[in-house]
């Protein structure tokens, strides 16, 4: 019987969903949303805060600061509350209301950026705000998930080994690319411990992470408007880009089978399914699901939001009919 004294001590690390019936291919989805922060970001949050404390950069009275589109902000809010630190999350208007409310409930201060930077988008605007703030306030510490080695080290120490322990025969791993901490940690681990594993990065169409042109993106999570300094493409075997409409389709396919996962999971699943369809042969494939779907009820799982952003033809026949009856 597990007994814990802090919330960051608990995480379900060996739960997988067999998606063969839905995807048509052998594919196992590693569920990372079963912890008190609700996402894989708890691993990185705990390691970055622990490393800052070990180095002496984080002291009593310091206010932690981070730019986040949602999940890392929640994870840092939880860790900060547990350890007795103040935390300021700098996010933007794409962050779900429920996520902002959760951070505030945990005691964090939430600052919402409402205007994107002309070249670097909302992420660029968030980072500029954080840099200006910490330059003015000596008692504020920016963890900087985009360059902090603790971000990828958390997954080198946990997520990569967890996958290999559960699936020693794994051939290919599909990992979403946001700050690229999960991607880099797992890729480094497999390169050193089982180099035959093919690491496929899944990114969003419109993200600049891998050098593709910037386009508007509506869903928080995967993708960036500023290339993360953590990224080292030499550890990545292949990159796939998924359109947000395909993200929504994948999420809703899962939902029709009773699985409520987040938008990032839909992106990863869509890319993984497409890759497996192009590669014949018997392979063992694992994809990482960063979070669950409750925080996406007002976006990915909201019929009117989907119709307004992507068009009603993206909805299923039943959802579209229901929406039509609601309209005046």
PDB file of C-alpha atoms in Angstrom:
ATOM      1  CA  UNK A   1       0.000   0.000   0.000  1.00  0.00           C
ATOM      2  CA  UNK A   2       1.637   3.281  -1.088  1.00  0.00           C
ATOM      3  CA  UNK A   3       1.793   5.939   1.616  1.00  0.00           C
ATOM      4  CA  UNK A   4       3.004   9.414   0.646  1.00  0.00           C
ATOM      5  CA  UNK A   5       3.606  12.689   2.450  1.00  0.00           C
ATOM      6  CA  UNK A   6       3.861  15.027  -0.576  1.00  0.00           C
ATOM      7  CA  UNK A   7       1.773  14.967  -3.778  1.00  0.00           C
ATOM      8  CA  UNK A   8       4.769  14.769  -6.117  1.00  0.00           C
ATOM      9  CA  UNK A   9       5.701  11.357  -4.698  1.00  0.00           C
ATOM     10  CA  UNK A  10       2.811   9.650  -6.481  1.00  0.00           C
ATOM     11  CA  UNK A  11       2.605   8.792 -10.170  1.00  0.00           C
ATOM     12  CA  UNK A  12       1.179   5.783 -12.016  1.00  0.00           C
ATOM     13  CA  UNK A  13       4.093   4.826 -14.251  1.00  0.00           C
ATOM     14  CA  UNK A  14       3.044   1.458 -15.699  1.00  0.00           C
ATOM     15  CA  UNK A  15      -0.459   1.938 -17.097  1.00  0.00           C
ATOM     16  CA  UNK A  16      -0.851   1.415 -20.867  1.00  0.00           C
ATOM     17  CA  UNK A  17      -3.872   1.311 -23.160  1.00  0.00           C
ATOM     18  CA  UNK A  18      -3.787  -1.261 -25.974  1.00  0.00           C
ATOM     19  CA  UNK A  19      -4.990   0.716 -29.000  1.00  0.00           C
ATOM     20  CA  UNK A  20      -4.766  -2.084 -31.542  1.00  0.00           C
ATOM     21  CA  UNK A  21      -8.562  -2.179 -31.907  1.00  0.00           C
ATOM     22  CA  UNK A  22      -8.798   1.565 -32.549  1.00  0.00           C
ATOM     23  CA  UNK A  23      -5.641   2.177 -34.565  1.00  0.00           C
ATOM     24  CA  UNK A  24      -5.534  -1.081 -36.494  1.00  0.00           C
ATOM     25  CA  UNK A  25      -1.894  -1.551 -35.468  1.00  0.00           C
ATOM     26  CA  UNK A  26      -0.003  -2.779 -32.397  1.00  0.00           C
ATOM     27  CA  UNK A  27       0.215   0.439 -30.365  1.00  0.00           C
ATOM     28  CA  UNK A  28       0.396   0.939 -26.607  1.00  0.00           C
ATOM     29  CA  UNK A  29      -0.437   4.306 -25.064  1.00  0.00           C
ATOM     30  CA  UNK A  30       1.503   5.177 -21.897  1.00  0.00           C
ATOM     31  CA  UNK A  31      -0.868   7.096 -19.617  1.00  0.00           C
ATOM     32  CA  UNK A  32       0.937   9.876 -17.747  1.00  0.00           C
ATOM     33  CA  UNK A  33      -2.083  11.747 -16.386  1.00  0.00           C
ATOM     34  CA  UNK A  34      -2.617   9.763 -13.204  1.00  0.00           C
ATOM     35  CA  UNK A  35      -0.938  11.910 -10.586  1.00  0.00           C
ATOM     36  CA  UNK A  36      -2.009  14.880  -8.470  1.00  0.00           C
ATOM     37  CA  UNK A  37      -0.995  17.390 -11.179  1.00  0.00           C
ATOM     38  CA  UNK A  38      -2.835  15.456 -13.869  1.00  0.00           C
ATOM     39  CA  UNK A  39       0.005  15.332 -16.380  1.00  0.00           C
ATOM     40  CA  UNK A  40       3.512  14.177 -17.215  1.00  0.00           C
ATOM     41  CA  UNK A  41       4.747  17.686 -16.376  1.00  0.00           C
ATOM     42  CA  UNK A  42       4.864  16.794 -12.675  1.00  0.00           C
ATOM     43  CA  UNK A  43       8.077  14.870 -13.346  1.00  0.00           C
ATOM     44  CA  UNK A  44       9.839  17.872 -14.885  1.00  0.00           C
ATOM     45  CA  UNK A  45       8.427  20.326 -12.350  1.00  0.00           C
ATOM     46  CA  UNK A  46       9.691  18.302  -9.413  1.00  0.00           C
ATOM     47  CA  UNK A  47      13.145  17.784 -10.906  1.00  0.00           C
ATOM     48  CA  UNK A  48      13.634  21.440 -11.915  1.00  0.00           C
ATOM     49  CA  UNK A  49      12.592  22.709  -8.485  1.00  0.00           C
ATOM     50  CA  UNK A  50      14.740  20.086  -6.736  1.00  0.00           C
ATOM     51  CA  UNK A  51      17.766  20.985  -8.889  1.00  0.00           C
ATOM     52  CA  UNK A  52      17.297  24.702  -8.159  1.00  0.00           C
ATOM     53  CA  UNK A  53      17.152  23.974  -4.445  1.00  0.00           C
ATOM     54  CA  UNK A  54      20.251  21.748  -4.593  1.00  0.00           C
ATOM     55  CA  UNK A  55      22.224  24.422  -6.443  1.00  0.00           C
ATOM     56  CA  UNK A  56      21.301  27.154  -3.971  1.00  0.00           C
ATOM     57  CA  UNK A  57      19.520  29.233  -6.616  1.00  0.00           C
ATOM     58  CA  UNK A  58      16.201  28.594  -4.878  1.00  0.00           C
ATOM     59  CA  UNK A  59      16.078  29.893  -1.325  1.00  0.00           C
ATOM     60  CA  UNK A  60      13.437  30.798   1.233  1.00  0.00           C
ATOM     61  CA  UNK A  61      11.544  33.864   0.030  1.00  0.00           C
ATOM     62  CA  UNK A  62      12.217  33.210  -3.660  1.00  0.00           C
ATOM     63  CA  UNK A  63       9.290  33.378  -6.068  1.00  0.00           C
ATOM     64  CA  UNK A  64       9.411  30.774  -8.825  1.00  0.00           C
ATOM     65  CA  UNK A  65       8.460  32.024 -12.297  1.00  0.00           C
ATOM     66  CA  UNK A  66       7.663  30.011 -15.402  1.00  0.00           C
ATOM     67  CA  UNK A  67       6.057  30.433 -18.804  1.00  0.00           C
ATOM     68  CA  UNK A  68       3.501  27.703 -19.454  1.00  0.00           C
ATOM     69  CA  UNK A  69       0.514  26.998 -21.660  1.00  0.00           C
ATOM     70  CA  UNK A  70      -1.059  25.025 -18.829  1.00  0.00           C
ATOM     71  CA  UNK A  71       0.134  21.654 -17.578  1.00  0.00           C
ATOM     72  CA  UNK A  72       3.577  22.671 -16.328  1.00  0.00           C
ATOM     73  CA  UNK A  73       1.965  25.642 -14.625  1.00  0.00           C
ATOM     74  CA  UNK A  74      -0.356  23.319 -12.723  1.00  0.00           C
ATOM     75  CA  UNK A  75       2.507  20.967 -11.828  1.00  0.00           C
ATOM     76  CA  UNK A  76       4.680  23.827 -10.557  1.00  0.00           C
ATOM     77  CA  UNK A  77       1.733  25.258  -8.616  1.00  0.00           C
ATOM     78  CA  UNK A  78       1.400  21.906  -6.863  1.00  0.00           C
ATOM     79  CA  UNK A  79       5.124  21.498  -6.163  1.00  0.00           C
ATOM     80  CA  UNK A  80       5.443  25.090  -4.962  1.00  0.00           C
ATOM     81  CA  UNK A  81       2.482  24.663  -2.610  1.00  0.00           C
ATOM     82  CA  UNK A  82       3.954  21.414  -1.277  1.00  0.00           C
ATOM     83  CA  UNK A  83       7.382  22.944  -0.668  1.00  0.00           C
ATOM     84  CA  UNK A  84       6.263  26.332   0.589  1.00  0.00           C
ATOM     85  CA  UNK A  85       7.359  28.545  -2.320  1.00  0.00           C
ATOM     86  CA  UNK A  86       5.479  31.278  -4.129  1.00  0.00           C
ATOM     87  CA  UNK A  87       4.897  30.710  -7.833  1.00  0.00           C
ATOM     88  CA  UNK A  88       3.980  32.995 -10.728  1.00  0.00           C
ATOM     89  CA  UNK A  89       2.783  31.383 -13.963  1.00  0.00           C
ATOM     90  CA  UNK A  90       2.922  33.463 -17.128  1.00  0.00           C
ATOM     91  CA  UNK A  91       0.474  32.024 -19.638  1.00  0.00           C
ATOM     92  CA  UNK A  92      -1.662  33.309 -22.512  1.00  0.00           C
ATOM     93  CA  UNK A  93      -5.267  33.359 -23.676  1.00  0.00           C
ATOM     94  CA  UNK A  94      -5.093  29.845 -25.126  1.00  0.00           C
ATOM     95  CA  UNK A  95      -4.715  28.399 -21.626  1.00  0.00           C
ATOM     96  CA  UNK A  96      -7.996  26.830 -20.577  1.00  0.00           C
ATOM     97  CA  UNK A  97     -10.000  28.700 -17.949  1.00  0.00           C
ATOM     98  CA  UNK A  98     -10.220  25.626 -15.735  1.00  0.00           C
ATOM     99  CA  UNK A  99      -6.439  25.307 -15.806  1.00  0.00           C
ATOM    100  CA  UNK A 100      -5.968  28.939 -14.772  1.00  0.00           C
ATOM    101  CA  UNK A 101      -8.495  28.459 -11.981  1.00  0.00           C
ATOM    102  CA  UNK A 102      -6.720  25.330 -10.770  1.00  0.00           C
ATOM    103  CA  UNK A 103      -3.372  27.122 -10.586  1.00  0.00           C
ATOM    104  CA  UNK A 104      -4.960  29.966  -8.629  1.00  0.00           C
ATOM    105  CA  UNK A 105      -6.659  27.502  -6.279  1.00  0.00           C
ATOM    106  CA  UNK A 106      -3.247  25.973  -5.553  1.00  0.00           C
ATOM    107  CA  UNK A 107      -1.987  29.409  -4.530  1.00  0.00           C
ATOM    108  CA  UNK A 108      -0.193  30.477  -7.696  1.00  0.00           C
ATOM    109  CA  UNK A 109      -0.369  33.931  -9.222  1.00  0.00           C
ATOM    110  CA  UNK A 110      -1.417  33.737 -12.878  1.00  0.00           C
ATOM    111  CA  UNK A 111      -0.504  36.416 -15.406  1.00  0.00           C
ATOM    112  CA  UNK A 112      -2.224  36.107 -18.800  1.00  0.00           C
ATOM    113  CA  UNK A 113      -0.543  37.519 -21.923  1.00  0.00           C
ATOM    114  CA  UNK A 114      -3.232  38.783 -24.296  1.00  0.00           C
ATOM    115  CA  UNK A 115      -1.172  39.930 -27.299  1.00  0.00           C
ATOM    116  CA  UNK A 116       1.304  37.736 -29.216  1.00  0.00           C
ATOM    117  CA  UNK A 117       4.749  38.954 -30.236  1.00  0.00           C
ATOM    118  CA  UNK A 118       4.733  39.954 -33.955  1.00  0.00           C
ATOM    119  CA  UNK A 119       7.355  37.337 -34.883  1.00  0.00           C
ATOM    120  CA  UNK A 120       7.523  34.896 -31.976  1.00  0.00           C
ATOM    121  CA  UNK A 121       3.839  34.553 -31.125  1.00  0.00           C
ATOM    122  CA  UNK A 122       2.401  34.088 -27.663  1.00  0.00           C
ATOM    123  CA  UNK A 123       5.392  32.078 -26.465  1.00  0.00           C
ATOM    124  CA  UNK A 124       7.756  34.859 -27.458  1.00  0.00           C
ATOM    125  CA  UNK A 125       5.590  37.407 -25.657  1.00  0.00           C
ATOM    126  CA  UNK A 126       5.497  35.246 -22.528  1.00  0.00           C
ATOM    127  CA  UNK A 127       9.250  34.764 -22.484  1.00  0.00           C
ATOM    128  CA  UNK A 128       9.888  38.485 -22.933  1.00  0.00           C
ATOM    129  CA  UNK A 129       7.581  39.256 -20.009  1.00  0.00           C
ATOM    130  CA  UNK A 130       9.397  36.733 -17.814  1.00  0.00           C
ATOM    131  CA  UNK A 131      12.848  38.030 -18.776  1.00  0.00           C
ATOM    132  CA  UNK A 132      11.857  41.611 -17.980  1.00  0.00           C
ATOM    133  CA  UNK A 133      10.342  40.555 -14.665  1.00  0.00           C
ATOM    134  CA  UNK A 134      13.335  38.583 -13.373  1.00  0.00           C
ATOM    135  CA  UNK A 135      15.691  41.345 -14.515  1.00  0.00           C
ATOM    136  CA  UNK A 136      13.809  43.745 -12.256  1.00  0.00           C
ATOM    137  CA  UNK A 137      13.151  41.418  -9.316  1.00  0.00           C
ATOM    138  CA  UNK A 138      16.145  39.678  -7.755  1.00  0.00           C
ATOM    139  CA  UNK A 139      13.843  37.531  -5.612  1.00  0.00           C
ATOM    140  CA  UNK A 140      12.178  35.971  -8.703  1.00  0.00           C
ATOM    141  CA  UNK A 141      13.721  32.842 -10.241  1.00  0.00           C
ATOM    142  CA  UNK A 142      12.887  31.718 -13.792  1.00  0.00           C
ATOM    143  CA  UNK A 143      13.160  27.941 -14.060  1.00  0.00           C
ATOM    144  CA  UNK A 144      13.124  28.195 -17.896  1.00  0.00           C
ATOM    145  CA  UNK A 145      11.735  24.843 -18.984  1.00  0.00           C
ATOM    146  CA  UNK A 146      12.904  25.512 -22.548  1.00  0.00           C
ATOM    147  CA  UNK A 147      16.611  25.384 -21.603  1.00  0.00           C
ATOM    148  CA  UNK A 148      16.674  23.735 -18.164  1.00  0.00           C
ATOM    149  CA  UNK A 149      18.460  20.351 -18.290  1.00  0.00           C
ATOM    150  CA  UNK A 150      16.292  19.208 -15.393  1.00  0.00           C
ATOM    151  CA  UNK A 151      13.393  19.133 -17.854  1.00  0.00           C
ATOM    152  CA  UNK A 152      14.893  16.360 -19.983  1.00  0.00           C
ATOM    153  CA  UNK A 153      16.761  14.728 -17.098  1.00  0.00           C
ATOM    154  CA  UNK A 154      13.448  13.960 -15.371  1.00  0.00           C
ATOM    155  CA  UNK A 155      12.426  11.767 -18.320  1.00  0.00           C
ATOM    156  CA  UNK A 156      15.886  10.270 -18.787  1.00  0.00           C
ATOM    157  CA  UNK A 157      15.596   9.065 -15.198  1.00  0.00           C
ATOM    158  CA  UNK A 158      11.935   7.978 -15.266  1.00  0.00           C
ATOM    159  CA  UNK A 159       9.875   7.887 -18.473  1.00  0.00           C
ATOM    160  CA  UNK A 160      12.461   6.232 -20.719  1.00  0.00           C
ATOM    161  CA  UNK A 161      13.331   3.488 -18.215  1.00  0.00           C
ATOM    162  CA  UNK A 162       9.646   2.922 -17.459  1.00  0.00           C
ATOM    163  CA  UNK A 163       8.892   2.224 -21.123  1.00  0.00           C
ATOM    164  CA  UNK A 164      11.836  -0.125 -21.550  1.00  0.00           C
ATOM    165  CA  UNK A 165      10.937  -1.995 -18.356  1.00  0.00           C
ATOM    166  CA  UNK A 166       7.358  -2.571 -19.535  1.00  0.00           C
ATOM    167  CA  UNK A 167       8.280  -3.250 -23.185  1.00  0.00           C
ATOM    168  CA  UNK A 168      11.844  -4.614 -23.473  1.00  0.00           C
ATOM    169  CA  UNK A 169      11.074  -5.444 -27.111  1.00  0.00           C
ATOM    170  CA  UNK A 170       9.952  -1.909 -28.055  1.00  0.00           C
ATOM    171  CA  UNK A 171      10.829  -0.905 -31.630  1.00  0.00           C
ATOM    172  CA  UNK A 172       9.442   2.616 -31.987  1.00  0.00           C
ATOM    173  CA  UNK A 173       8.374   5.334 -29.548  1.00  0.00           C
ATOM    174  CA  UNK A 174       6.151   8.292 -30.459  1.00  0.00           C
ATOM    175  CA  UNK A 175       6.699  11.397 -28.342  1.00  0.00           C
ATOM    176  CA  UNK A 176       5.048  14.790 -28.611  1.00  0.00           C
ATOM    177  CA  UNK A 177       7.272  17.866 -28.894  1.00  0.00           C
ATOM    178  CA  UNK A 178       6.490  20.909 -26.766  1.00  0.00           C
ATOM    179  CA  UNK A 179       9.361  22.206 -24.667  1.00  0.00           C
ATOM    180  CA  UNK A 180      11.007  18.937 -25.894  1.00  0.00           C
ATOM    181  CA  UNK A 181      11.935  17.859 -22.365  1.00  0.00           C
ATOM    182  CA  UNK A 182      10.100  14.525 -22.604  1.00  0.00           C
ATOM    183  CA  UNK A 183      11.405  13.990 -26.128  1.00  0.00           C
ATOM    184  CA  UNK A 184      15.043  14.727 -25.305  1.00  0.00           C
ATOM    185  CA  UNK A 185      15.082  12.759 -22.050  1.00  0.00           C
ATOM    186  CA  UNK A 186      13.574   9.638 -23.604  1.00  0.00           C
ATOM    187  CA  UNK A 187      15.632   9.924 -26.790  1.00  0.00           C
ATOM    188  CA  UNK A 188      18.873  10.207 -24.852  1.00  0.00           C
ATOM    189  CA  UNK A 189      17.916   7.265 -22.673  1.00  0.00           C
ATOM    190  CA  UNK A 190      17.123   5.005 -25.609  1.00  0.00           C
ATOM    191  CA  UNK A 191      20.230   6.078 -27.536  1.00  0.00           C
ATOM    192  CA  UNK A 192      22.359   4.934 -24.599  1.00  0.00           C
ATOM    193  CA  UNK A 193      20.386   1.887 -23.482  1.00  0.00           C
ATOM    194  CA  UNK A 194      18.667   0.519 -26.592  1.00  0.00           C
ATOM    195  CA  UNK A 195      19.847   2.357 -29.717  1.00  0.00           C
ATOM    196  CA  UNK A 196      17.705   0.189 -31.999  1.00  0.00           C
ATOM    197  CA  UNK A 197      14.585   2.031 -30.773  1.00  0.00           C
ATOM    198  CA  UNK A 198      13.306   4.485 -33.366  1.00  0.00           C
ATOM    199  CA  UNK A 199      12.318   7.813 -31.776  1.00  0.00           C
ATOM    200  CA  UNK A 200       9.597   9.635 -33.705  1.00  0.00           C
ATOM    201  CA  UNK A 201       8.804  13.196 -32.639  1.00  0.00           C
ATOM    202  CA  UNK A 202       5.223  14.377 -33.146  1.00  0.00           C
ATOM    203  CA  UNK A 203       4.733  18.119 -33.610  1.00  0.00           C
ATOM    204  CA  UNK A 204       1.789  20.343 -34.519  1.00  0.00           C
ATOM    205  CA  UNK A 205       1.363  21.956 -37.922  1.00  0.00           C
ATOM    206  CA  UNK A 206       2.242  25.618 -37.436  1.00  0.00           C
ATOM    207  CA  UNK A 207       4.967  24.946 -34.867  1.00  0.00           C
ATOM    208  CA  UNK A 208       8.491  26.213 -35.618  1.00  0.00           C
ATOM    209  CA  UNK A 209      10.275  23.673 -33.410  1.00  0.00           C
ATOM    210  CA  UNK A 210      11.718  21.668 -36.305  1.00  0.00           C
ATOM    211  CA  UNK A 211      12.124  24.551 -38.736  1.00  0.00           C
ATOM    212  CA  UNK A 212       8.703  24.579 -40.386  1.00  0.00           C
ATOM    213  CA  UNK A 213       6.837  27.868 -40.965  1.00  0.00           C
ATOM    214  CA  UNK A 214       4.773  29.368 -38.178  1.00  0.00           C
ATOM    215  CA  UNK A 215       0.998  29.213 -38.503  1.00  0.00           C
ATOM    216  CA  UNK A 216      -1.818  30.037 -36.068  1.00  0.00           C
ATOM    217  CA  UNK A 217      -2.449  27.283 -33.508  1.00  0.00           C
ATOM    218  CA  UNK A 218      -5.445  27.174 -31.194  1.00  0.00           C
ATOM    219  CA  UNK A 219      -4.689  24.221 -28.928  1.00  0.00           C
ATOM    220  CA  UNK A 220      -2.241  24.507 -26.007  1.00  0.00           C
ATOM    221  CA  UNK A 221       0.327  21.819 -25.371  1.00  0.00           C
ATOM    222  CA  UNK A 222       2.459  20.622 -28.259  1.00  0.00           C
ATOM    223  CA  UNK A 223       4.264  22.940 -30.645  1.00  0.00           C
ATOM    224  CA  UNK A 224       6.125  26.208 -30.133  1.00  0.00           C
ATOM    225  CA  UNK A 225       6.541  29.594 -31.766  1.00  0.00           C
ATOM    226  CA  UNK A 226      10.166  29.765 -30.554  1.00  0.00           C
ATOM    227  CA  UNK A 227      12.566  26.842 -31.081  1.00  0.00           C
ATOM    228  CA  UNK A 228      13.395  25.307 -27.649  1.00  0.00           C
ATOM    229  CA  UNK A 229      17.121  25.437 -26.796  1.00  0.00           C
ATOM    230  CA  UNK A 230      16.811  21.939 -25.309  1.00  0.00           C
ATOM    231  CA  UNK A 231      16.192  20.386 -28.709  1.00  0.00           C
ATOM    232  CA  UNK A 232      18.996  18.324 -30.244  1.00  0.00           C
ATOM    233  CA  UNK A 233      17.688  16.807 -33.473  1.00  0.00           C
ATOM    234  CA  UNK A 234      20.580  14.342 -33.672  1.00  0.00           C
ATOM    235  CA  UNK A 235      18.704  12.206 -31.121  1.00  0.00           C
ATOM    236  CA  UNK A 236      15.488  12.183 -33.184  1.00  0.00           C
ATOM    237  CA  UNK A 237      15.018   9.682 -36.004  1.00  0.00           C
ATOM    238  CA  UNK A 238      11.937  11.193 -37.608  1.00  0.00           C
ATOM    239  CA  UNK A 239       9.528  14.120 -37.226  1.00  0.00           C
ATOM    240  CA  UNK A 240       5.820  14.115 -38.084  1.00  0.00           C
ATOM    241  CA  UNK A 241       3.543  17.157 -38.123  1.00  0.00           C
ATOM    242  CA  UNK A 242      -0.149  16.782 -37.323  1.00  0.00           C
ATOM    243  CA  UNK A 243      -2.870  19.293 -38.205  1.00  0.00           C
ATOM    244  CA  UNK A 244      -5.078  20.388 -35.329  1.00  0.00           C
ATOM    245  CA  UNK A 245      -8.164  19.070 -37.112  1.00  0.00           C
ATOM    246  CA  UNK A 246      -6.595  15.598 -37.030  1.00  0.00           C
ATOM    247  CA  UNK A 247      -5.848  16.095 -33.338  1.00  0.00           C
ATOM    248  CA  UNK A 248      -9.547  16.719 -32.714  1.00  0.00           C
ATOM    249  CA  UNK A 249     -10.574  13.691 -34.774  1.00  0.00           C
ATOM    250  CA  UNK A 250      -8.219  11.415 -32.826  1.00  0.00           C
ATOM    251  CA  UNK A 251      -9.410  12.747 -29.458  1.00  0.00           C
ATOM    252  CA  UNK A 252     -13.035  12.228 -30.385  1.00  0.00           C
ATOM    253  CA  UNK A 253     -12.374   8.732 -31.678  1.00  0.00           C
ATOM    254  CA  UNK A 254     -10.904   7.886 -28.295  1.00  0.00           C
ATOM    255  CA  UNK A 255     -13.854   9.524 -26.544  1.00  0.00           C
ATOM    256  CA  UNK A 256     -16.386   7.451 -28.483  1.00  0.00           C
ATOM    257  CA  UNK A 257     -14.664   4.432 -26.955  1.00  0.00           C
ATOM    258  CA  UNK A 258     -14.776   5.847 -23.443  1.00  0.00           C
ATOM    259  CA  UNK A 259     -11.234   7.278 -23.230  1.00  0.00           C
ATOM    260  CA  UNK A 260     -11.020  10.986 -22.357  1.00  0.00           C
ATOM    261  CA  UNK A 261      -7.488  12.152 -23.210  1.00  0.00           C
ATOM    262  CA  UNK A 262      -5.983  15.597 -23.746  1.00  0.00           C
ATOM    263  CA  UNK A 263      -5.281  17.372 -27.011  1.00  0.00           C
ATOM    264  CA  UNK A 264      -1.590  16.466 -26.976  1.00  0.00           C
ATOM    265  CA  UNK A 265      -2.529  12.791 -26.840  1.00  0.00           C
ATOM    266  CA  UNK A 266      -4.747  13.223 -29.879  1.00  0.00           C
ATOM    267  CA  UNK A 267      -1.841  14.764 -31.771  1.00  0.00           C
ATOM    268  CA  UNK A 268       0.543  11.967 -30.816  1.00  0.00           C
ATOM    269  CA  UNK A 269      -2.020   9.262 -31.597  1.00  0.00           C
ATOM    270  CA  UNK A 270      -2.829  10.751 -34.997  1.00  0.00           C
ATOM    271  CA  UNK A 271       0.842  10.893 -35.941  1.00  0.00           C
ATOM    272  CA  UNK A 272       1.563   7.412 -34.610  1.00  0.00           C
ATOM    273  CA  UNK A 273      -1.348   5.863 -36.487  1.00  0.00           C
ATOM    274  CA  UNK A 274      -0.262   7.519 -39.739  1.00  0.00           C
ATOM    275  CA  UNK A 275       3.320   6.317 -39.276  1.00  0.00           C
ATOM    276  CA  UNK A 276       2.285   2.739 -38.524  1.00  0.00           C
ATOM    277  CA  UNK A 277       0.009   2.673 -41.576  1.00  0.00           C
ATOM    278  CA  UNK A 278       3.042   3.446 -43.767  1.00  0.00           C
ATOM    279  CA  UNK A 279       5.347   0.896 -42.178  1.00  0.00           C
ATOM    280  CA  UNK A 280       4.447  -2.711 -42.739  1.00  0.00           C
ATOM    281  CA  UNK A 281       5.796  -5.356 -40.411  1.00  0.00           C
ATOM    282  CA  UNK A 282       5.452  -6.537 -36.870  1.00  0.00           C
ATOM    283  CA  UNK A 283       6.657  -3.741 -34.592  1.00  0.00           C
ATOM    284  CA  UNK A 284       6.077  -2.974 -30.934  1.00  0.00           C
ATOM    285  CA  UNK A 285       5.096   0.688 -30.704  1.00  0.00           C
ATOM    286  CA  UNK A 286       4.604   2.891 -27.640  1.00  0.00           C
ATOM    287  CA  UNK A 287       3.141   6.407 -27.617  1.00  0.00           C
ATOM    288  CA  UNK A 288       3.121   8.780 -24.658  1.00  0.00           C
ATOM    289  CA  UNK A 289      -0.162  10.356 -23.509  1.00  0.00           C
ATOM    290  CA  UNK A 290       0.871  13.459 -21.500  1.00  0.00           C
ATOM    291  CA  UNK A 291      -2.468  14.156 -19.793  1.00  0.00           C
ATOM    292  CA  UNK A 292      -6.157  13.398 -19.551  1.00  0.00           C
ATOM    293  CA  UNK A 293      -9.031  15.284 -21.155  1.00  0.00           C
ATOM    294  CA  UNK A 294     -10.892  17.123 -18.403  1.00  0.00           C
ATOM    295  CA  UNK A 295      -9.007  20.361 -19.081  1.00  0.00           C
ATOM    296  CA  UNK A 296     -10.115  20.281 -22.723  1.00  0.00           C
ATOM    297  CA  UNK A 297     -13.864  20.130 -22.172  1.00  0.00           C
ATOM    298  CA  UNK A 298     -14.277  23.734 -23.361  1.00  0.00           C
ATOM    299  CA  UNK A 299     -12.140  23.228 -26.495  1.00  0.00           C
ATOM    300  CA  UNK A 300     -11.497  19.805 -28.055  1.00  0.00           C
ATOM    301  CA  UNK A 301     -14.686  18.339 -26.563  1.00  0.00           C
ATOM    302  CA  UNK A 302     -16.936  21.384 -26.995  1.00  0.00           C
ATOM    303  CA  UNK A 303     -19.050  21.053 -30.141  1.00  0.00           C
ATOM    304  CA  UNK A 304     -19.644  24.763 -30.635  1.00  0.00           C
ATOM    305  CA  UNK A 305     -15.956  25.601 -30.182  1.00  0.00           C
ATOM    306  CA  UNK A 306     -15.012  22.953 -32.750  1.00  0.00           C
ATOM    307  CA  UNK A 307     -17.619  24.233 -35.223  1.00  0.00           C
ATOM    308  CA  UNK A 308     -16.472  27.847 -34.790  1.00  0.00           C
ATOM    309  CA  UNK A 309     -12.775  27.061 -35.234  1.00  0.00           C
ATOM    310  CA  UNK A 310     -12.674  24.141 -37.676  1.00  0.00           C
ATOM    311  CA  UNK A 311     -16.186  23.903 -39.117  1.00  0.00           C
ATOM    312  CA  UNK A 312     -19.147  21.683 -38.279  1.00  0.00           C
ATOM    313  CA  UNK A 313     -18.012  19.027 -40.779  1.00  0.00           C
ATOM    314  CA  UNK A 314     -15.344  18.012 -38.259  1.00  0.00           C
ATOM    315  CA  UNK A 315     -18.047  16.883 -35.847  1.00  0.00           C
ATOM    316  CA  UNK A 316     -19.565  13.449 -35.980  1.00  0.00           C
ATOM    317  CA  UNK A 317     -23.033  13.071 -37.429  1.00  0.00           C
ATOM    318  CA  UNK A 318     -24.667  12.833 -34.013  1.00  0.00           C
ATOM    319  CA  UNK A 319     -22.722  15.804 -32.575  1.00  0.00           C
ATOM    320  CA  UNK A 320     -23.517  17.952 -35.613  1.00  0.00           C
ATOM    321  CA  UNK A 321     -27.223  17.124 -35.361  1.00  0.00           C
ATOM    322  CA  UNK A 322     -27.250  17.958 -31.654  1.00  0.00           C
ATOM    323  CA  UNK A 323     -25.496  21.265 -32.283  1.00  0.00           C
ATOM    324  CA  UNK A 324     -27.944  22.162 -35.054  1.00  0.00           C
ATOM    325  CA  UNK A 325     -30.896  21.647 -32.709  1.00  0.00           C
ATOM    326  CA  UNK A 326     -29.336  24.015 -30.177  1.00  0.00           C
ATOM    327  CA  UNK A 327     -28.843  26.849 -32.664  1.00  0.00           C
ATOM    328  CA  UNK A 328     -31.580  29.517 -32.890  1.00  0.00           C
TER     329      UNK A 328
END
